[in-house]
Tab-separated table of C-alpha atoms in Angstrom:
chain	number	residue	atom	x	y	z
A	1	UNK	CA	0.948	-13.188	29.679
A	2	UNK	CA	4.236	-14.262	27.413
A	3	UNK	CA	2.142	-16.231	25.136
A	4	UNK	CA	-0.307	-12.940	24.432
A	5	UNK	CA	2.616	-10.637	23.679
A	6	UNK	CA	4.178	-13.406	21.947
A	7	UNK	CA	0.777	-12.906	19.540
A	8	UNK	CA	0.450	-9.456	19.713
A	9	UNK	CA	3.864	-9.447	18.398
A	10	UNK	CA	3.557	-11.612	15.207
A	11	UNK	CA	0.224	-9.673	14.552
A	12	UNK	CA	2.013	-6.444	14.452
A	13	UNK	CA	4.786	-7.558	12.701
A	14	UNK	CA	2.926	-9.742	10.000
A	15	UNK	CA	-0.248	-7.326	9.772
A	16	UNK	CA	1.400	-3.746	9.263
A	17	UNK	CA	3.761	-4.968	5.922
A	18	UNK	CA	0.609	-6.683	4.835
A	19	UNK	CA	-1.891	-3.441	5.213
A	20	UNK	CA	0.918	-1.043	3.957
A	21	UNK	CA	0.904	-3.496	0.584
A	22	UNK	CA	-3.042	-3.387	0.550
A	23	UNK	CA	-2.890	0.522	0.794
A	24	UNK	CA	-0.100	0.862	-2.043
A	25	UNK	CA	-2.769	-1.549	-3.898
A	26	UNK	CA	-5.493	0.463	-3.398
A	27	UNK	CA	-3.681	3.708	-4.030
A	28	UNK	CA	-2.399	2.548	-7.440
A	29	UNK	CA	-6.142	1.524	-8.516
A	30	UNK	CA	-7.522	4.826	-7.441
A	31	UNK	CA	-4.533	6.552	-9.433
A	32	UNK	CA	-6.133	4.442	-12.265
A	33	UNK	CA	-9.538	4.639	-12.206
A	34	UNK	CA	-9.054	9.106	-11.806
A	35	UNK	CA	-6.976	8.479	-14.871
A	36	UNK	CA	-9.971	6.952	-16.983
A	37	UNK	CA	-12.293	9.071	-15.820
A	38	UNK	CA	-10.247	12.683	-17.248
């Protein structure tokens, strides 16, 4: 049980930064491509 939360733990805490920086990402290149397009 100590070595699953242990896990869940270092998922959360290394996969949230990581998928807010993938969302910025995306945000910035759907900012881009709406710019090209007007």
């Amino acid at each position: 049980m100590d070595l699953t939360i242990l896990v869940v733990g270092l998922i959360l805490g290394v996969g949230i930064p990581l998928r807010n920086k993938a969302i910025k990402k995306r945000r910035e290149n759907m900012k881009e491509k709406g710019n090209e397009e007007k």
